Structures are given as C-alpha cells and as structure tokens.
Coordinates of C-alpha atoms and ligand atoms in Angstrom, one line a residue:
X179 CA -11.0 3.4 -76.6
X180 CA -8.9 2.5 -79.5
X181 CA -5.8 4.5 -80.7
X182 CA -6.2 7.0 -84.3
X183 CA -5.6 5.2 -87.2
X184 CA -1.7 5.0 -88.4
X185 CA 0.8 3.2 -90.0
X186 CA 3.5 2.0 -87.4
X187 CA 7.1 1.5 -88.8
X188 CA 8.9 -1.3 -86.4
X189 CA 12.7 -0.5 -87.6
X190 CA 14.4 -3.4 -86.4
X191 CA 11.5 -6.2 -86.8
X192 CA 13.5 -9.1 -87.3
X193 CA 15.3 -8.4 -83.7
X194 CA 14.5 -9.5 -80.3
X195 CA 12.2 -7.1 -79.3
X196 CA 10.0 -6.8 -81.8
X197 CA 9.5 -10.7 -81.3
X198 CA 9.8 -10.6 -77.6
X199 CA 7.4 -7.3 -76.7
X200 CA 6.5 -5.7 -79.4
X201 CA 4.7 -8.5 -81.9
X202 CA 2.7 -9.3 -78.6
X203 CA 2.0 -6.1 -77.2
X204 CA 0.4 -4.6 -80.9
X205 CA -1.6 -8.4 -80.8
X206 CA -3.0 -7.9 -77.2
X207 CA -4.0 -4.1 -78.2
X208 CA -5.2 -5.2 -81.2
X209 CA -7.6 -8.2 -78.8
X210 CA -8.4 -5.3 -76.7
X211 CA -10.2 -3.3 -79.5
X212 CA -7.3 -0.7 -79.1
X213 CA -6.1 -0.5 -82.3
X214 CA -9.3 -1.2 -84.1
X215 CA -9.0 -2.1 -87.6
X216 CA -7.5 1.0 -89.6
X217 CA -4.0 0.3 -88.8
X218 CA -1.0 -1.5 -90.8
X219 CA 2.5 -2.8 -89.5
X220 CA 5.1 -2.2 -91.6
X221 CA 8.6 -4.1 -90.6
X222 CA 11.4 -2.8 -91.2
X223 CA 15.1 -4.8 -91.7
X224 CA 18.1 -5.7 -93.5
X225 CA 17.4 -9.1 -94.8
X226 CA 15.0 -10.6 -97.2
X227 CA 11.5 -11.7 -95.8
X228 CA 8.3 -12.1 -97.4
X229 CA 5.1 -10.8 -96.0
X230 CA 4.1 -14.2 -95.0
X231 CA 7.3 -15.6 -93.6
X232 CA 6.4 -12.5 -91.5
X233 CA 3.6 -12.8 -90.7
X234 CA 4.6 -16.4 -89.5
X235 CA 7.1 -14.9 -87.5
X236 CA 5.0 -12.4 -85.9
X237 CA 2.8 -15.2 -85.0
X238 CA 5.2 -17.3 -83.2
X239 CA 6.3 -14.8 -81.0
X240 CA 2.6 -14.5 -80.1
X241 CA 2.6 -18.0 -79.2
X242 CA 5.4 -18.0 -77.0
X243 CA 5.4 -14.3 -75.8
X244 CA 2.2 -12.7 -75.7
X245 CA -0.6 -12.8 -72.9
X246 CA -3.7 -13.8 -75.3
X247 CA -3.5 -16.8 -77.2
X248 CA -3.5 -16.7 -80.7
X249 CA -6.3 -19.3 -81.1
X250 CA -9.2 -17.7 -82.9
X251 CA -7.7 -18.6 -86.3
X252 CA -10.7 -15.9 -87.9
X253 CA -9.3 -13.3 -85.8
X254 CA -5.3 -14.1 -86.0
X255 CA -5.9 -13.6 -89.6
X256 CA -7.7 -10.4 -89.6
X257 CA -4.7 -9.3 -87.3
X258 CA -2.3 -10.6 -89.5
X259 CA -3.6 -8.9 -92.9
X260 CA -2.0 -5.3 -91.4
X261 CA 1.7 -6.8 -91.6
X262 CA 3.7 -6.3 -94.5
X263 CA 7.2 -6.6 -94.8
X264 CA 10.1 -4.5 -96.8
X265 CA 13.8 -5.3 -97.2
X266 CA 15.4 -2.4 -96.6
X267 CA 18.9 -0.6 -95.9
X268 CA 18.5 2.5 -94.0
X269 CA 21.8 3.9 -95.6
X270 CA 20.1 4.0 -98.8
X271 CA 17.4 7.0 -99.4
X272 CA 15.9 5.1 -102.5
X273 CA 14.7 2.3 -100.3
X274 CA 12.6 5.1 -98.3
X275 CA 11.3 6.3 -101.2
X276 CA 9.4 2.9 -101.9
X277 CA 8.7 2.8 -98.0
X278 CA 6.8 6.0 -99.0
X279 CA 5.1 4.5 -101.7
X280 CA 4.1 1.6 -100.0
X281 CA 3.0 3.9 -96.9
X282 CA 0.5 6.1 -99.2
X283 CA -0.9 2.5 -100.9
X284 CA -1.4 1.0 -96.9
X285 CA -3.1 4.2 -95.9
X286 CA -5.5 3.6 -98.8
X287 CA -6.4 0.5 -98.2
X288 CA -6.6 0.6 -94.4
X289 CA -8.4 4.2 -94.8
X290 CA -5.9 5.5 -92.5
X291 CA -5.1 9.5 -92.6
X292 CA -1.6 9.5 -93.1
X293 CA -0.6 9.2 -89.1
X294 CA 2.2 7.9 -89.3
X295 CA 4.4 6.1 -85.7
X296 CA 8.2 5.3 -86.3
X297 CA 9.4 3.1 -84.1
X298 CA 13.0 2.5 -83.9
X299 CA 14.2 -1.0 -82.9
X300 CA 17.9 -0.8 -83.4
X301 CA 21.1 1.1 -82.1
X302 CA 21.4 4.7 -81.5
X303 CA 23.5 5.6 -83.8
X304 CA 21.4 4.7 -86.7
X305 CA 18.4 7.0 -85.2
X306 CA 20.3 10.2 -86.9
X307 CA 20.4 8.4 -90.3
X308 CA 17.4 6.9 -90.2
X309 CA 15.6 10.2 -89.2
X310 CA 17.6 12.4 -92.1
X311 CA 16.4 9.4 -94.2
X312 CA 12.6 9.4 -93.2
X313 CA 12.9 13.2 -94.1
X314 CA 14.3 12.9 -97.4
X315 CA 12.3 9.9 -98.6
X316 CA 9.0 11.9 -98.5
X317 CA 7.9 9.8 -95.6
X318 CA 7.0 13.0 -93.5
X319 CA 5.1 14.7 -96.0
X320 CA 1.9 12.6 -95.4
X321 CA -1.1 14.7 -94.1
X322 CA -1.6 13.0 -90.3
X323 CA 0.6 13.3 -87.6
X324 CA 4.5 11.9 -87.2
X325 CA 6.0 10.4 -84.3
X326 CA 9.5 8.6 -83.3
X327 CA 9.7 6.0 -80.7
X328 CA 13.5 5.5 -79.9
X329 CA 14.7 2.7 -77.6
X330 CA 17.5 3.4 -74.7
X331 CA 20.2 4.0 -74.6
X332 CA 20.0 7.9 -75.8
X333 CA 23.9 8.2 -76.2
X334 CA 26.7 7.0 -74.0
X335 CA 27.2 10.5 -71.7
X336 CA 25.7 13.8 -72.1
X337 CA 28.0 14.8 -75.0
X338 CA 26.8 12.2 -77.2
X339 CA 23.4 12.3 -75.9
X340 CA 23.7 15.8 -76.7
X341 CA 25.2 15.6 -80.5
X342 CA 21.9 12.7 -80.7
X343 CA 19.3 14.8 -79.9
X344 CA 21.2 17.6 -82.2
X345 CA 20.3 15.4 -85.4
X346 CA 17.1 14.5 -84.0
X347 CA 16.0 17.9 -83.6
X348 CA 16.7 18.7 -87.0
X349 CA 13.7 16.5 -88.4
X350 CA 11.4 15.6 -85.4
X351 CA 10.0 18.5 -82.8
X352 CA 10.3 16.9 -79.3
X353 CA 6.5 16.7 -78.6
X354 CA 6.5 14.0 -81.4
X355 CA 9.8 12.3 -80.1
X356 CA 8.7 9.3 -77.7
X357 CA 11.7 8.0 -75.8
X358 CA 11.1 4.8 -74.5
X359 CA 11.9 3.9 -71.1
X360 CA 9.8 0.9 -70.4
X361 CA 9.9 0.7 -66.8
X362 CA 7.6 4.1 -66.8
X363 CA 5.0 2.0 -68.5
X364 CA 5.0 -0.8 -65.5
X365 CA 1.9 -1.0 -64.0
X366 CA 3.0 -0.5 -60.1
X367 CA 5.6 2.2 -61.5
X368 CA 2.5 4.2 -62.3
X369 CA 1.0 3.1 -59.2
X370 CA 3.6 4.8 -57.3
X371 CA 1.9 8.1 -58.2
X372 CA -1.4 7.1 -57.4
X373 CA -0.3 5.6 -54.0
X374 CA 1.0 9.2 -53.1
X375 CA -1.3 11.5 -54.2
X376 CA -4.7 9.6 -54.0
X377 CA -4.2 8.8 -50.3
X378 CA -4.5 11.0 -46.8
X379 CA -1.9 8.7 -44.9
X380 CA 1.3 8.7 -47.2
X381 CA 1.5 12.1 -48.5
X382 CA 2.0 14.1 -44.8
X383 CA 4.3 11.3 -44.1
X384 CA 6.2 11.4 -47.4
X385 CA 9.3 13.8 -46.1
X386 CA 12.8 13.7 -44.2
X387 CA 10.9 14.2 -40.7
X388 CA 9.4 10.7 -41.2
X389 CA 11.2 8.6 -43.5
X390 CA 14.9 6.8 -42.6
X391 CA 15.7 6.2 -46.1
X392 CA 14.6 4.6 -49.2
X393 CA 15.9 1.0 -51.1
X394 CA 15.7 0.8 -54.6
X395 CA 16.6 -2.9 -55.8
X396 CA 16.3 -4.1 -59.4
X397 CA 18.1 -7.5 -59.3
X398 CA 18.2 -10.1 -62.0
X399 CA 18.8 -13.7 -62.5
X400 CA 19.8 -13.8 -65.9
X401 CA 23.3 -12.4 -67.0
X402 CA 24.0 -10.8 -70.3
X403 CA 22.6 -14.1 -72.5
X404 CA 23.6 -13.2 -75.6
X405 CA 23.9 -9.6 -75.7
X406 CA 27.4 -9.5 -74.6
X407 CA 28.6 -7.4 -77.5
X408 CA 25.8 -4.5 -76.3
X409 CA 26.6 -4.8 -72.9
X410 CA 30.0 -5.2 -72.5
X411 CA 30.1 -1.4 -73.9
X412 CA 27.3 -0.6 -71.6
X413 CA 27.8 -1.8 -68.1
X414 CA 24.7 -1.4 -65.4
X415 CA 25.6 2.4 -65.0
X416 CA 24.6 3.0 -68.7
X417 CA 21.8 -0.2 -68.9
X418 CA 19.9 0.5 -66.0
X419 CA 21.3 3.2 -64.1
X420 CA 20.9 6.3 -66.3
X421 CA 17.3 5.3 -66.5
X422 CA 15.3 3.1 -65.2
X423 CA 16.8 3.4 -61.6
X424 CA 16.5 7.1 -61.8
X425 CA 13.2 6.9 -63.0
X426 CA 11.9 5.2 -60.1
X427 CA 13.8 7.5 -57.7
X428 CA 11.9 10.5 -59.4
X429 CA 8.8 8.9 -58.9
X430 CA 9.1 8.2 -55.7
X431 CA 11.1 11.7 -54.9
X432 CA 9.0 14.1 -57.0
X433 CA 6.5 16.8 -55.8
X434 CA 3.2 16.4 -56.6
X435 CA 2.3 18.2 -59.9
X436 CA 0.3 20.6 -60.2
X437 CA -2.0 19.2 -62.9
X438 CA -2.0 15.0 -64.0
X439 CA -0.5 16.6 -68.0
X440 CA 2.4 15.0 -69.4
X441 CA 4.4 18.5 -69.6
X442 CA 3.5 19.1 -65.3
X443 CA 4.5 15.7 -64.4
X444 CA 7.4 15.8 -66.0
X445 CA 8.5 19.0 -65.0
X446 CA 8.2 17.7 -61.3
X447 CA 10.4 14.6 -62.5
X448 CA 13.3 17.0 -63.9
X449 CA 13.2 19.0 -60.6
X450 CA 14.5 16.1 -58.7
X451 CA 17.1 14.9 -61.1
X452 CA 17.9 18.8 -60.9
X453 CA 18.1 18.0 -57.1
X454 CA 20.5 15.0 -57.2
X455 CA 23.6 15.8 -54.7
X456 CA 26.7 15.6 -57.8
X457 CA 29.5 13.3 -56.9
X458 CA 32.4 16.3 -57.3
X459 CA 35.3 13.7 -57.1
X460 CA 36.4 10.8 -57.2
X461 CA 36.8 10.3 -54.0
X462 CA 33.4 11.1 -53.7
X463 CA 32.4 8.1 -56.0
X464 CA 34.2 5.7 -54.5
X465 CA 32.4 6.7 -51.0
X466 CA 29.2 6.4 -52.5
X467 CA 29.2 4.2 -55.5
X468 CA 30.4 1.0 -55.7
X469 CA 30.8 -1.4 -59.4
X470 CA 31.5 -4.6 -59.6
X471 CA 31.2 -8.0 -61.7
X472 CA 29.8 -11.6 -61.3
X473 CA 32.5 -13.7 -61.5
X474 CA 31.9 -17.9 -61.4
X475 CA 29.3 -18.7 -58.9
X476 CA 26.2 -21.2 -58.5
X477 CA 22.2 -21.2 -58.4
X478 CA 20.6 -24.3 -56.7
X479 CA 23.3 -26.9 -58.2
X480 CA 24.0 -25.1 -61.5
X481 CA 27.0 -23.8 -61.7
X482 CA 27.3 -20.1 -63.8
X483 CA 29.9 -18.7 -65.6
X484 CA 31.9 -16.0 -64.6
X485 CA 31.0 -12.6 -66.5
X486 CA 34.6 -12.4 -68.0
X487 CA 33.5 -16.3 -69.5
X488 CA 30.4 -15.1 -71.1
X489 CA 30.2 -14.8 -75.4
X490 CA 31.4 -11.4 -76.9
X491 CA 32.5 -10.2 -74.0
X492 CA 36.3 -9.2 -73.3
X493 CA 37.8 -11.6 -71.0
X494 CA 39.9 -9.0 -69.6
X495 CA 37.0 -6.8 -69.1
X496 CA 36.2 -4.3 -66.3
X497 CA 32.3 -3.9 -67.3
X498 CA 30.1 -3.5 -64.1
X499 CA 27.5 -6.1 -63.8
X500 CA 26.2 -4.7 -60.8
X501 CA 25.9 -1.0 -59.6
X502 CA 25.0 -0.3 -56.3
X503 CA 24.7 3.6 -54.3
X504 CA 23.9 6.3 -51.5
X505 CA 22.5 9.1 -53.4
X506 CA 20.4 12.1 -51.8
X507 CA 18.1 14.4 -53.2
X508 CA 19.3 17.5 -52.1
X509 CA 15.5 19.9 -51.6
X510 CA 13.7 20.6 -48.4
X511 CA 11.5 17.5 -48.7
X512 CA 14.1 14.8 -48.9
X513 CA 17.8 16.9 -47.2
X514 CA 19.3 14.1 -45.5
X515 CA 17.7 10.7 -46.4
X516 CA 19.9 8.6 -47.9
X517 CA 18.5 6.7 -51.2
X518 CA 20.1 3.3 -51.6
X519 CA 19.7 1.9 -55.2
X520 CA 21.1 -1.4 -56.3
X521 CA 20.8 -3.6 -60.1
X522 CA 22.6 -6.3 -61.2
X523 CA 22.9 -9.4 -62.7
X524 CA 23.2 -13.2 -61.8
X525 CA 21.7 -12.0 -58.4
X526 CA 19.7 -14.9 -56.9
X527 CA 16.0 -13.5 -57.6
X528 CA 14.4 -11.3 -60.3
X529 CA 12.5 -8.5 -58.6
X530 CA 12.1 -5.1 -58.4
X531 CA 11.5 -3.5 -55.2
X532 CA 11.5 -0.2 -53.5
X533 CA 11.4 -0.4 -49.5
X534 CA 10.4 3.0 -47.4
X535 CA 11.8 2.8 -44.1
X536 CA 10.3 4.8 -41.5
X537 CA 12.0 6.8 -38.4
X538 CA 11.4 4.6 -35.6
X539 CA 9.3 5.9 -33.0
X540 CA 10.6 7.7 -29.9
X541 CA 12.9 5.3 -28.0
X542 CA 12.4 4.6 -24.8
X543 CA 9.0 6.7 -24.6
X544 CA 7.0 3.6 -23.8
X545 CA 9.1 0.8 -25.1
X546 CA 12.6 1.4 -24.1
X547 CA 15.3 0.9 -26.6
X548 CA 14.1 -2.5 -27.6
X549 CA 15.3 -5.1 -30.0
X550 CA 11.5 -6.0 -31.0
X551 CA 10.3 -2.9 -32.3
X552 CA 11.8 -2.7 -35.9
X553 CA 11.1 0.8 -37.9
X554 CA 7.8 0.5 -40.1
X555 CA 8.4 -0.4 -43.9
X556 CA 5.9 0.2 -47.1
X557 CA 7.3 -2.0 -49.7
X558 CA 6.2 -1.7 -53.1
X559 CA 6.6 -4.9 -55.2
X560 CA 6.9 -3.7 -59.4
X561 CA 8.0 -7.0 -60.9
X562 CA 7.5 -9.7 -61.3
X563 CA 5.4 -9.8 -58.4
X564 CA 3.1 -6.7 -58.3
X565 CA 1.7 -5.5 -55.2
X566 CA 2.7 -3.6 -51.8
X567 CA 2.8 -4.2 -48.2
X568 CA 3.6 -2.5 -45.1
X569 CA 5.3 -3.5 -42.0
X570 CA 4.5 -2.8 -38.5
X571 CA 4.4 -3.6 -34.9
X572 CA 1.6 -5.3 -33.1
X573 CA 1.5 -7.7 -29.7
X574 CA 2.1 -11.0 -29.8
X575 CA -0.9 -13.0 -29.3
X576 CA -1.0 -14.1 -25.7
X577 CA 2.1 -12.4 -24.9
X578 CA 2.9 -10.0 -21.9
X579 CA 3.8 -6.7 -24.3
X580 CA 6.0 -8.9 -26.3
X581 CA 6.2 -7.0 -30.2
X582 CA 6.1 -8.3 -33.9
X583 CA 6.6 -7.1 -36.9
X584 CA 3.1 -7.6 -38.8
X585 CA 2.1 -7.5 -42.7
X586 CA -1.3 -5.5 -44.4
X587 CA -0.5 -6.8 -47.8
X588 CA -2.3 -6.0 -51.0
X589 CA -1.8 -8.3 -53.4
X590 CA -2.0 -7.4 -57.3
X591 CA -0.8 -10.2 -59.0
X592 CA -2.7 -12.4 -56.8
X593 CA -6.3 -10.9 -57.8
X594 CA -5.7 -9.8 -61.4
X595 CA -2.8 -12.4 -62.0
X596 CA -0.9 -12.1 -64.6
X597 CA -2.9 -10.4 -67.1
X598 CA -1.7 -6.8 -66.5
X599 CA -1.2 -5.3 -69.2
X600 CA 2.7 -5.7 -70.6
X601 CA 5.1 -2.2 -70.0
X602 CA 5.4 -2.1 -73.9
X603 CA 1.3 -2.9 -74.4
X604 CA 1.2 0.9 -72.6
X605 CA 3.4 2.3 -74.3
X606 CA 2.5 1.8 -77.6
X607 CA -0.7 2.7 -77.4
X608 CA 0.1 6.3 -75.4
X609 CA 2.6 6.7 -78.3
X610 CA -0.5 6.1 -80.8
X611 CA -2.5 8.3 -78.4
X612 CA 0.0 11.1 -78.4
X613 CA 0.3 10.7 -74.6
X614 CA 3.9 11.1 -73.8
X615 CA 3.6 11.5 -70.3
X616 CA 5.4 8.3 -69.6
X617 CA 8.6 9.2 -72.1
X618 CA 11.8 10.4 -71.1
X619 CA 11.9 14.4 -72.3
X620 CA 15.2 15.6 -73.7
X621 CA 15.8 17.7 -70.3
X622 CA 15.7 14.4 -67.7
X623 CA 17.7 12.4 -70.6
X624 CA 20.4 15.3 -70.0
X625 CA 20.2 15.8 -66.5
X626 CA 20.1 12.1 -66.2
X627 CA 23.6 12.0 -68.0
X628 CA 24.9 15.0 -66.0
X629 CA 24.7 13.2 -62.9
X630 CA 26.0 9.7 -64.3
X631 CA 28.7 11.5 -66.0
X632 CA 31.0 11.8 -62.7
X633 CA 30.8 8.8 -62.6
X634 CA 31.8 7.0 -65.5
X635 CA 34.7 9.7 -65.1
X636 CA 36.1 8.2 -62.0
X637 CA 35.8 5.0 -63.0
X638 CA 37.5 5.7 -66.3
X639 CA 40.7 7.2 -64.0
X640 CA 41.2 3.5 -62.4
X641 CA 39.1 0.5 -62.2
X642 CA 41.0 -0.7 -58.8
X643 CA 37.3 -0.4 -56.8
X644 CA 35.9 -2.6 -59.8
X645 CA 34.7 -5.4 -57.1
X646 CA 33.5 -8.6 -57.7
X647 CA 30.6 -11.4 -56.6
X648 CA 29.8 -14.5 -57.1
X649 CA 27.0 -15.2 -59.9
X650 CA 24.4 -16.1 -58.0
X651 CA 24.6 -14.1 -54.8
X652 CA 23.5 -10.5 -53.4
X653 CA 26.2 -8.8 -55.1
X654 CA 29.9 -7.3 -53.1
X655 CA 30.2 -6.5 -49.8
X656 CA 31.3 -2.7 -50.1
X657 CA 27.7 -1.5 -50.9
X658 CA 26.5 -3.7 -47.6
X659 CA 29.6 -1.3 -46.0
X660 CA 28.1 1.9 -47.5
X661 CA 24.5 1.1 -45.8
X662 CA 26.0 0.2 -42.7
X663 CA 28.0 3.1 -42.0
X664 CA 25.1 4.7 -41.9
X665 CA 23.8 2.8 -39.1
X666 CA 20.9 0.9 -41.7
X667 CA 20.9 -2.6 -43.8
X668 CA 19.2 -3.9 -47.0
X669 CA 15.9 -4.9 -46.2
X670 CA 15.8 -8.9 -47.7
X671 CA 13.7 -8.7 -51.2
X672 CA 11.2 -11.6 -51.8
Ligands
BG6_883 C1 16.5 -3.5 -70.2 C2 18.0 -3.7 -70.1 O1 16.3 -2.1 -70.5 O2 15.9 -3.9 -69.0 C3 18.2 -5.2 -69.8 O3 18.7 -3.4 -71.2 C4 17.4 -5.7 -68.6 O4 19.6 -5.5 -69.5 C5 15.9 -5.2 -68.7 O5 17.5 -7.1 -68.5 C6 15.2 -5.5 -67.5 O6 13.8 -5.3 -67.7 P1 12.7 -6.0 -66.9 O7 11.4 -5.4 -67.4 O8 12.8 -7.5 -67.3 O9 12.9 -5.8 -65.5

C-alpha cells in the first residue's frame, strides 16, 4: 500500500547516507509501488548542484547501492522527475523561505497535500537550528502533516540529550519526531518479537528459571574508514552502545505488550531500560565493563593499522573501538541472568548475533555430569546473515548413548536471499506512514543515556582499564575474564 503523498526534505543529501541508504531505499519504495507517484525529493546542502547533477548523483548511488537495478530507463526517469535540488545554508532563514516557496510549487505540481517529511542527514547540533529555521521560514504552515526524522546520535549524555530535545520540543510535538535508530528497522530485529509472542515453545521458556544468560555481539570488520573525526568524539559506548545494543536487549528483555501500537510496545521497551541494574561506581564499571582499542593487527595477509594510525583521529587517543559488558535486567522475569553484549571494530567477521543459552538439564539425573551434553542455544542471526537456529542434544548415530550437539536451522537469507527489504527502506516508509513504532521515543533516548552516563563518568576519571586488541581479532581478554568468572564463555559467532 503506498505511503500519503508528501514532500521529503533529505537535509544532508550530498553526504554518505543519503547516497549509501537513503537514494536506494526511496528508489526501491518507489519500484515497490510504495510511494506511488505524488511525492517529490527535495535535497538539501551547502554546495551548489543542479537538479540534474542530482539527479545523476542520486542515480549512481542506485547503481552501486540499491537492491533493484536501475535499468528500465522509462521508469528511472519517472523516478527521477521528483528530485530537485536547492543550495542552501541552514543558518540563513531567507534560504527557507524559498525552500517554502519551492515546497508550495512541488505540491502543485505533484498534487500533494502539503505533508510535509524532514529528514535530517547531518549533525546534531544543527537539528535545533534547522528546526527554529523550518518554523520561521513558513515551512510548517502548509495544510498536511509535519514530521522530523533525526539520525543518532541524540546528544552526547543525557544533559545534552536533554537541552536537544528542549529545542526540539519547541517546534515539533514528539508524535511527529521520528528518531532513527536503524537497527529497529532490521528485518530479524523485528522478528525477534514475532519469535516470542507468536510461538507456544519460547514464551513459557523465556525467564530466569530457564535461561543461563544471553550474548549480544555486533562485531565489525571495518574500522572507522573515514569517519574518524565523528568517531573519535564518539567511541563504541556512544556509536553503538547507547542504541543499537540496547535496543536489541529491550527486545529481547521486554514483556509482551499489551496491544501491537507503537505507544504499548514502546512502553514495554522503556520498562526494561527502567530495569537496567545502574553501575553506582567506578569500581562497579570496571567489574562489569570493559573498553578498549584496535591497535596494529592483520586479516588473512593484510596487515591493518592500528586505530591511533587511522586519519582524523588523535594519535594519542583513548577512544574505545570496542565495548564489551555484564549487564542484568533487574525485574522478576530476568533477576540474575547475566546479559553479555559486545561491538567493535576490526573484529574478524561482520555479524550480529544474539545467542540464548539455556540451563542445562539436571546433572547427573540420567546423564551424569558429562562433558557431551552442552546447554541448548537459540541463536538468532540479524546481519548479514539472517536467520536462527537452535542447538541441542541428540545420539550419535550408531553410538552406545554417546551425545551431540545438533542444529534445526531456518534459514532466511538462504530462501528470500538478499532481497529483504534494507533497515532504512522500512523506515522511511513507517515515517511516511506515521508508524513510529520502530523510533526511539524521547523517554528510552533518556533512560538510555541515564544508564550510559556512569559510565562515560568512570572512564572520564582514568583511562588506565582502556585495553587494547589486535585489529583483526575477537577483541581483549578482560571481557573473556568477565564471562568466565561467571562460570560461562562466548559462544563462537559464524
Ligand atoms: C552505525 C554506526 O549506526 O551503525 C557505525 O554509526 C556502524 O559506526 C553501523 O558501522 C553498523 O550498522 P550495520 O547496519 O552495518 O550493522
């Protein structure tokens, strides 16, 4: 069903993710039928461009990033008619102004009711300008509805966060604020939730009296390519921490809501970040939480720089690539089961996992303490792969009562391949549907930050646990030391 007609602002359209995910997402919406044909692009950025240099532009990033090819030339230029472009410096209110004029003469000509999507592309601290600037150039007087999709990070700790959403607040309500956090709009990430609550054998099992604990591992290949200047301010805490970690441990934590509507689902989603045990020292960090950096290292024969080596980035610099920790979620469902969660860089695959171990069964019952008869495991595969599996024991063909570990896969990837829809595709078009249930509200942004504050604290105090690994490898030993001590291990990761 396609998405209302509206105009969609891309602030930022000359940057690397409106040419990496967001050119290809509004293409393969737009080849879906999704966007049907009373909609415009307008993009947004400092330097000069004309409409067809973008338009040209748009079209190589469909080329090289987008999951439809761009080969019905009839089509592409259809498509391509709804992009304009306009120079324009978001200090300036005059330029917004003309952005309005232009707006009224798009919705005209693509009959569109003045709905009207701003989507933000660039640094946070221009969303406050660019918002008071949207306001005072007339561009929210239109008659349709209004709606702001921001980008991560939402500040740098609560404070700012909090100041953020302040200015934000003054022009947008926060039903039409969308904030992006692109790993809720991941197609197994949403499975998660349909896993749980669609199926009589997970749910009763889904507690403290049945599960060990739970691994949560987003690793990367790639280290901070050009983007050092971001991240070397940012660090994995801030990157992927704050969000995207904790956004997988809500779904997989959360209760079951009481109704499938963006404000229940959410609601469940806070109650767990709610429930996150605090770190109340530093002590208590550096028990629990371990940072640390790639330094030189190797994959196959290349050889990798060392993170300190990398452009923009302070060679002196104490910038975690790689964030690992025991958290618990401290309600009666989860009291005492450890959540291990890991991300980093230059770590030897790209995937994103999340392994459920399961209490073993009662030693000795039948089997004795045995070394054959591992704990069961449902792993759910997000990215790249997409799929799940779980582990458990069976008899070895032929054997007496020897036992081995088993696999009942189900394989996503392998039967729709790679033609899921992209995380942004989603997104975009729940933003154009007014479906936010797969945005960040302002209370889990918060409590988000409340908990990660503590942290960025202690490490602030001293950097002497600042650890490091080798690009290329499974990241220091003190968060192996952490899992251990608790009498458990990282499950490998395909
Ligand atoms: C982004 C981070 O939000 O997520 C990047 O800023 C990271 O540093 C990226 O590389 C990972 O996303 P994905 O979808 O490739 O797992």
């Amino acid at each position: 069903q396609a998405a209302e007609g509206a105009v969609y602002y891309l602030f930022g359209a000359t940057g690397d993710l409106a040419k990496r995910k967001l050119f290809p997402a509004l293409f393969s919406l737009y080849k879906e039928g999704k966007l049907a044909e009373n909609f415009a692009v307008v993009g947004l950025a400092r330097r000069p461009r004309t409409n067809d240099q973008f338009r040209s532009d748009v079209y190589e990033s469909i080329v090289e990033f987008c999951r439809y090819k761009a080969d019905d030339t009839a089509l592409w230029n259809k498509f391509a008619e709804h992009f304009v472009y306009m120079p324009l410096d978001i200090n300036n209110v005059d330029g917004f102004r003309e952005l309005n004029q232009l707006s009224s003469e798009l919705d005209k000509k693509f009959d569109i009711a003045g709905n009207r999507l701003f989507y933000l592309a660039l640094a946070p601290d221009l969303f406050g300008p660019v918002s008071f600037n949207l306001r005072d150039g007339g561009l929210l007087g239109s008659d349709g509805w209004k709606r702001l999709v921001i980008e991560k990070p939402f500040g740098y700790d609560l404070e700012s966060a909090r100041k953020l959403n302040a200015q934000l607040s003054q022009v947008f309500k926060e039903e039409e604020i969308y904030r992006i956090d692109h790993y809720l709009g991941k197609e197994m990430v949403q499975n998660i939730e349909v896993v749980r609550f669609a199926n009589a054998f997970f749910e009763p099992l889904w507690n403290n009296k049945h599960i060990a604990n739970v691994q949560i591992t987003l690793s990367e290949t790639v280290g901070v390519e050009d983007r050092g200047g971001y991240y070397d301010k940012s660090g994995a805490l801030r990157d992927m921490m704050q969000n995207h970690m904790l956004q997988m441990l809500t779904m997989i934590a959360m209760e079951p809501p009481s109704r499938l509507q963006p404000e229940d689902i959410r609601d469940e989603k806070v109650k767990v970040l709610r429930s996150l045990r605090p770190y109340r020292s530093s002590e208590e960090v550096r028990a629990s939480v371990v940072r640390a950096q790639y330094s030189e290292g190797a994959a196959s024969t290349k050889s990798l720089p060392g993170y300190r080596q990398e452009d923009s980035v302070n060679p002196e610099s104490v910038t975690e690539t790689y964030f690992g920790a025991r958290v618990y979620v401290d309600n009666f469902r989860w009291a005492g089961v450890p959540f291990y969660i890991r991300t980093g860089k230059r770590m030897p695959v790209k995937t994103t996992e999340v392994v459920i171990e399961f209490k073993n069964v009662p030693e000795n019952v039948l089997f004795g303490s045995r070394e054959d008869v591992g704990p069961n495991l449902l792993v759910i595969r997000v990215n790249p792969m997409e799929g799940m599996y779980i582990k458990f024991n069976a008899k070895r063909p032929g054997s007496d009562r020897e036992i081995q570990p088993v696999a009942m896969e189900f394989c996503q990837s392998c039967q729709v391949g790679i033609n899921t829809p992209e995380a942004y595709e989603r997104l975009i078009y729940d933003a154009a549907r007014g479906d936010s249930t797969r945005f960040t509200r302002w209370d889990e942004v918060a409590q988000a930050w409340t908990f990660v504050d503590p942290i960025a604290k202690a490490w602030k105090e001293s950097d002497s646990d600042l650890a490091f690994y080798p690009a290329g490898s499974w990241g220091p030993e003190p968060m192996d030391r952490i899992i251990e001590e608790d009498g458990f291990h990282w499950w490998p990761v395909n």
